XYZ file of N, CA and C in Angstrom:
378
model
N 6.620 -2.347 -21.884
C 5.641 -2.212 -21.344
C 5.469 -0.549 -21.160
N 4.773 0.331 -21.707
C 5.200 1.775 -22.376
C 4.949 2.400 -20.490
N 3.210 1.474 -20.121
C 2.384 2.226 -18.754
C 3.979 2.178 -17.482
N 3.738 3.166 -16.643
C 4.398 2.665 -15.211
C 3.851 1.278 -14.160
N 4.275 0.611 -13.861
C 3.876 0.226 -12.983
C 3.605 1.126 -11.173
N 2.397 0.724 -10.421
C 2.489 1.650 -9.331
C 2.233 0.786 -8.246
N 2.216 0.745 -7.061
C 2.406 0.320 -5.617
C 1.182 0.799 -5.451
N -0.117 0.428 -4.824
C -0.576 1.674 -3.661
C -1.065 0.167 -2.612
N -0.126 0.755 -1.602
C -0.277 0.129 -0.104
C -0.386 0.614 1.058
N -1.289 0.142 1.932
C -1.422 0.638 3.387
C -0.454 -0.141 4.280
N 1.314 0.219 4.617
C 1.896 -0.185 5.475
C 1.882 0.653 6.806
N 1.748 0.081 7.795
C 2.828 0.388 9.261
C 4.054 0.693 8.828
N 4.365 1.879 9.871
C 5.991 2.555 10.368
C 6.654 0.964 10.326
N 6.551 0.024 10.794
C 7.258 -1.371 11.126
C 7.232 -2.146 9.866
N 6.323 -1.604 9.076
C 6.638 -2.219 8.028
C 5.812 -3.432 7.432
N 4.507 -3.782 8.878
C 3.434 -4.478 8.304
C 2.635 -4.258 7.302
N 1.961 -5.032 6.315
C 0.744 -4.566 5.876
C -0.358 -5.720 6.140
N -0.678 -6.378 7.053
C -1.573 -7.086 7.899
C -1.012 -7.274 9.326
N -1.816 -7.217 10.392
C -1.513 -7.799 11.567
C -1.742 -9.118 11.356
N -1.464 -9.714 12.556
C -1.813 -10.591 13.013
C -2.912 -11.513 12.849
N -2.751 -12.506 12.738
C -4.329 -13.674 13.117
C -4.757 -13.326 11.556
N -4.449 -12.784 10.572
C -5.497 -12.161 9.359
C -5.882 -13.312 8.565
N -6.893 -13.753 8.473
C -8.103 -15.369 7.826
C -9.094 -13.684 7.073
N -9.853 -14.781 7.004
C -11.163 -14.382 6.320
C -12.072 -14.302 7.231
N -12.858 -13.475 7.292
C -13.478 -12.029 8.185
C -12.718 -11.441 9.143
N -11.791 -11.335 9.130
C -11.112 -10.408 10.106
C -9.275 -10.705 8.857
N -9.342 -9.946 7.361
C -8.451 -9.942 6.523
C -7.306 -8.965 7.014
N -7.721 -7.828 7.542
C -6.024 -7.643 7.404
C -5.283 -7.414 9.101
N -6.442 -8.870 9.792
C -5.784 -9.315 10.936
C -5.911 -8.308 12.317
N -5.374 -8.472 13.268
C -5.604 -8.083 14.608
C -5.864 -6.922 14.482
N -6.299 -5.136 14.811
C -5.642 -3.771 15.544
C -5.055 -3.674 14.069
N -5.722 -4.157 12.774
C -4.975 -2.877 11.907
C -5.579 -2.176 10.582
N -6.718 -1.561 11.078
C -7.770 -1.534 10.436
C -7.827 -0.096 10.984
N -6.828 0.569 11.578
C -6.128 1.579 11.376
C -5.049 2.311 9.832
N -4.349 1.567 9.535
C -4.048 0.919 8.492
C -4.666 1.937 7.454
N -6.601 1.717 7.379
C -6.862 2.285 6.220
C -7.754 3.270 6.379
N -7.461 4.300 7.678
C -8.502 5.013 7.906
C -8.185 6.532 6.721
N -7.234 6.797 6.421
C -7.264 7.841 4.778
C -8.468 7.511 4.563
N -9.048 6.479 4.179
C -9.866 6.442 3.189
C -11.188 6.723 4.124
N -11.257 7.353 5.004
C -12.354 7.840 5.504
C -12.307 9.223 4.305
N -11.364 9.694 4.280
C -11.142 10.762 3.324
C -11.440 10.522 1.593
N -11.127 9.597 1.297
C -10.829 9.219 -0.298
C -12.033 9.723 -0.792
N -13.062 10.833 -0.407
C -14.085 11.914 -1.287
C -13.305 13.211 -1.371
N -12.275 13.472 -0.485
C -12.427 14.582 -0.354
C -11.585 15.540 -1.569
N -11.145 16.446 -1.536
C -10.079 17.364 -2.405
C -8.415 17.030 -1.585
N -8.318 16.668 -0.578
C -7.147 17.065 -0.484
C -6.273 15.938 -0.976
N -4.744 15.381 -0.007
C -4.106 14.424 -0.284
C -4.410 12.903 -0.414
N -5.282 12.587 0.264
C -6.376 11.346 0.471
C -6.992 10.971 -0.903
N -7.761 12.199 -1.028
C -8.543 12.134 -2.047
C -7.772 11.797 -3.434
N -7.092 12.765 -3.544
C -6.134 12.494 -4.764
C -5.395 11.167 -4.641
N -4.877 10.711 -3.662
C -4.162 9.376 -4.246
C -5.024 7.884 -4.725
N -6.397 8.331 -3.606
C -7.953 7.208 -4.233
C -8.169 7.314 -5.461
N -8.246 8.405 -6.376
C -8.410 9.445 -7.573
C -6.948 8.814 -8.264
N -6.298 8.228 -8.144
C -4.832 7.818 -9.167
C -5.850 6.094 -9.046
N -5.347 5.501 -7.930
C -5.827 4.425 -7.308
C -6.828 4.157 -8.580
N -8.019 4.566 -8.832
C -9.082 4.215 -9.266
C -8.772 4.163 -10.323
N -7.853 5.299 -11.104
C -7.195 5.737 -12.648
C -6.314 4.243 -13.070
N -6.377 3.574 -11.893
C -5.068 2.481 -12.800
C -5.943 1.107 -13.343
N -5.447 0.589 -15.049
C -6.183 -0.188 -15.595
C -6.109 -1.537 -15.249
N -5.308 -2.054 -14.025
C -5.495 -3.402 -13.552
C -4.759 -3.001 -12.530
N -5.127 -4.786 -11.526
C -4.750 -4.626 -10.182
C -4.130 -6.143 -10.741
N -3.003 -6.032 -9.674
C -2.021 -7.907 -9.910
C -1.944 -7.067 -7.782
N -1.954 -8.666 -7.869
C -2.452 -9.010 -5.881
C -1.811 -10.400 -6.326
N -1.986 -10.861 -4.668
C -1.329 -12.508 -3.917
C -2.607 -12.942 -4.290
N -2.704 -14.110 -4.066
C -3.646 -15.367 -4.389
C -4.171 -14.525 -2.664
N -3.488 -15.173 -1.975
C -4.103 -15.024 -0.259
C -4.179 -13.463 -0.307
N -3.615 -12.247 -0.236
C -5.174 -11.172 -0.548
C -5.551 -11.177 -1.017
N -6.354 -11.584 -2.601
C -7.003 -11.603 -2.837
C -8.201 -12.438 -2.307
N -8.096 -13.598 -1.970
C -9.385 -14.560 -1.182
C -9.227 -13.910 0.216
N -8.407 -13.707 0.589
C -8.863 -12.891 2.525
C -9.494 -11.176 1.802
N -9.575 -11.048 1.191
C -10.218 -9.500 0.614
C -11.620 -9.975 -0.018
N -11.748 -11.065 -0.086
C -12.750 -11.286 -0.885
C -13.498 -10.974 -1.746
N -12.050 -11.325 -2.438
C -12.102 -10.559 -3.870
C -12.778 -9.202 -4.102
N -12.755 -8.736 -3.343
C -12.802 -6.863 -3.222
C -14.364 -7.304 -4.088
N -15.341 -8.440 -3.429
C -16.651 -7.992 -3.522
C -16.780 -7.354 -5.300
N -15.715 -7.801 -6.317
C -15.713 -7.741 -7.534
C -14.977 -6.581 -8.021
N -14.485 -5.172 -7.256
C -14.295 -4.429 -7.004
C -12.741 -3.778 -6.512
N -11.324 -3.977 -7.124
C -10.567 -4.120 -6.086
C -10.174 -2.719 -5.847
N -10.572 -1.953 -6.140
C -10.141 -0.287 -5.802
C -11.149 0.488 -4.955
N -10.957 -0.647 -3.880
C -12.432 -0.106 -2.095
C -10.726 -0.016 -1.063
N -0.684 6.513 10.954
C 0.470 5.853 10.664
C 0.538 5.643 12.441
N 1.022 4.000 12.602
C 0.430 2.885 13.913
C 1.745 2.061 13.540
N 2.498 1.068 14.646
C 2.808 0.660 14.901
C 2.822 -1.002 15.397
N 2.416 -2.354 14.356
C 1.260 -3.313 14.789
C 2.282 -4.029 15.348
N 3.361 -4.408 15.533
C 4.568 -5.086 16.339
C 4.796 -6.610 15.820
N 4.004 -7.240 15.013
C 3.451 -8.192 14.629
C 2.921 -7.898 13.580
N 3.088 -9.769 12.597
C 1.701 -9.553 11.508
C 2.505 -10.549 10.338
N 2.082 -9.247 9.156
C 2.875 -10.224 7.559
C 3.330 -8.698 7.433
N 4.670 -8.710 7.100
C 5.490 -8.095 6.474
C 4.684 -7.862 4.915
N 5.690 -6.704 4.295
C 5.191 -6.505 3.015
C 6.716 -6.908 2.490
N 7.984 -6.151 2.692
C 9.118 -6.728 2.801
C 10.003 -6.922 2.829
N 9.812 -8.553 3.388
C 9.842 -9.461 4.534
C 10.870 -10.309 3.101
N 10.696 -10.325 2.130
C 11.280 -11.374 1.175
C 12.370 -10.751 -0.087
N 12.658 -9.714 0.659
C 13.340 -9.000 -0.957
C 15.075 -9.283 -0.956
N 15.387 -10.517 -0.386
C 16.686 -10.492 -0.703
C 18.428 -9.798 -0.362
N 19.177 -10.533 -0.668
C 20.420 -9.326 -0.442
C 20.571 -8.325 -1.076
N 20.085 -8.237 -1.991
C 20.970 -6.885 -3.395
C 19.977 -5.774 -2.827
N 20.921 -4.649 -2.607
C 20.219 -3.427 -2.253
C 19.623 -2.788 -3.087
N 18.047 -1.465 -3.057
C 17.827 -1.451 -3.657
C 17.769 0.261 -3.516
N 18.047 0.548 -4.253
C 17.778 2.624 -4.578
C 16.181 2.753 -4.524
N 16.612 4.072 -3.842
C 14.419 3.992 -4.462
C 14.614 6.334 -4.328
N 13.778 6.256 -4.669
C 13.518 8.001 -4.973
C 12.505 8.483 -4.743
N 12.792 9.181 -3.369
C 11.162 10.177 -3.110
C 11.162 11.274 -3.997
N 9.621 10.827 -4.729
C 9.420 11.672 -5.536
C 8.085 12.050 -5.059
N 7.837 12.094 -4.611
C 6.080 12.743 -3.951
C 5.735 12.688 -2.289
N 5.751 13.267 -1.426
C 5.085 13.180 -0.066
C 3.834 14.575 -0.010
N 2.996 13.394 0.250
C 1.610 14.110 0.882
C 1.339 14.135 2.321
N 0.772 14.596 2.895
C 0.444 14.195 4.214
C -0.953 14.785 4.353
N -1.981 13.695 5.200
C -3.487 13.901 5.500
C -3.735 13.883 6.960
N -4.801 13.811 7.143
C -5.002 13.316 8.425
C -4.521 12.060 9.468
N -4.056 11.771 9.363
C -3.403 10.386 9.815
C -3.171 9.405 9.065
N -2.287 9.973 7.674
C -1.933 9.328 6.720
C -0.436 10.393 6.591
N 0.872 10.072 5.724
C 1.591 10.341 4.999
C 1.729 8.970 3.305
N 1.631 10.052 2.244
C 1.576 8.768 0.941
C 2.307 9.669 0.629
N 3.345 8.408 0.285
C 4.585 8.053 -0.638
C 4.977 7.982 -1.588
N 5.446 8.390 -2.369
C 5.596 7.589 -3.775
C 6.832 8.101 -4.344
N 7.485 6.326 -4.334
C 8.666 6.316 -4.607
C 9.601 6.011 -6.520
N 10.774 6.501 -6.756
C 10.882 5.832 -8.333
C 11.669 5.215 -8.129
N 11.522 3.387 -8.078
C 13.040 2.374 -8.808
C 13.981 3.029 -8.987
N 15.255 3.240 -8.545
C 16.590 3.214 -9.605
C 16.876 2.271 -10.524
N 17.092 2.410 -12.158
C 17.481 1.166 -12.453
C 18.774 1.137 -12.056
N 19.704 0.314 -12.314
C 21.146 -0.277 -11.957
C 22.394 0.955 -12.247
N 22.209 1.400 -13.638
C 23.188 1.990 -14.232
C 23.272 3.591 -13.383
N 21.728 3.595 -12.606
C 21.753 4.902 -12.048
C 22.442 4.925 -10.588
N 23.252 3.932 -10.303
C 23.222 3.680 -8.451
C 24.915 3.698 -8.526
N 25.507 3.660 -9.551
C 26.562 3.473 -9.498
C 27.194 4.914 -9.468
């Protein structure tokens, strides 16, 4: 595969991607909507607009079935900082292997910091 794989996620500082009680009609759980406030600035020329345009430029989206279903299949369009304390975590099941990341970009905007990391290959961590 010649193109990079990118993950665009909104996540709280304590590693939650959905609040408690995520279900149809409450897709991101209770009190989790703040994770997506940055989308209010998606049409701007600032950092949030830049990140949004990058996400729109992706060729395809890979999603878990639960996310896909709870998001109402994004109505056919997949392209549509807070502590939650509980809910669904993004990094809950990584396993015991150590994964090294390099921060390659940090953009700050109103109520959000957009971070981009590169995963180090095993030969780079030695």
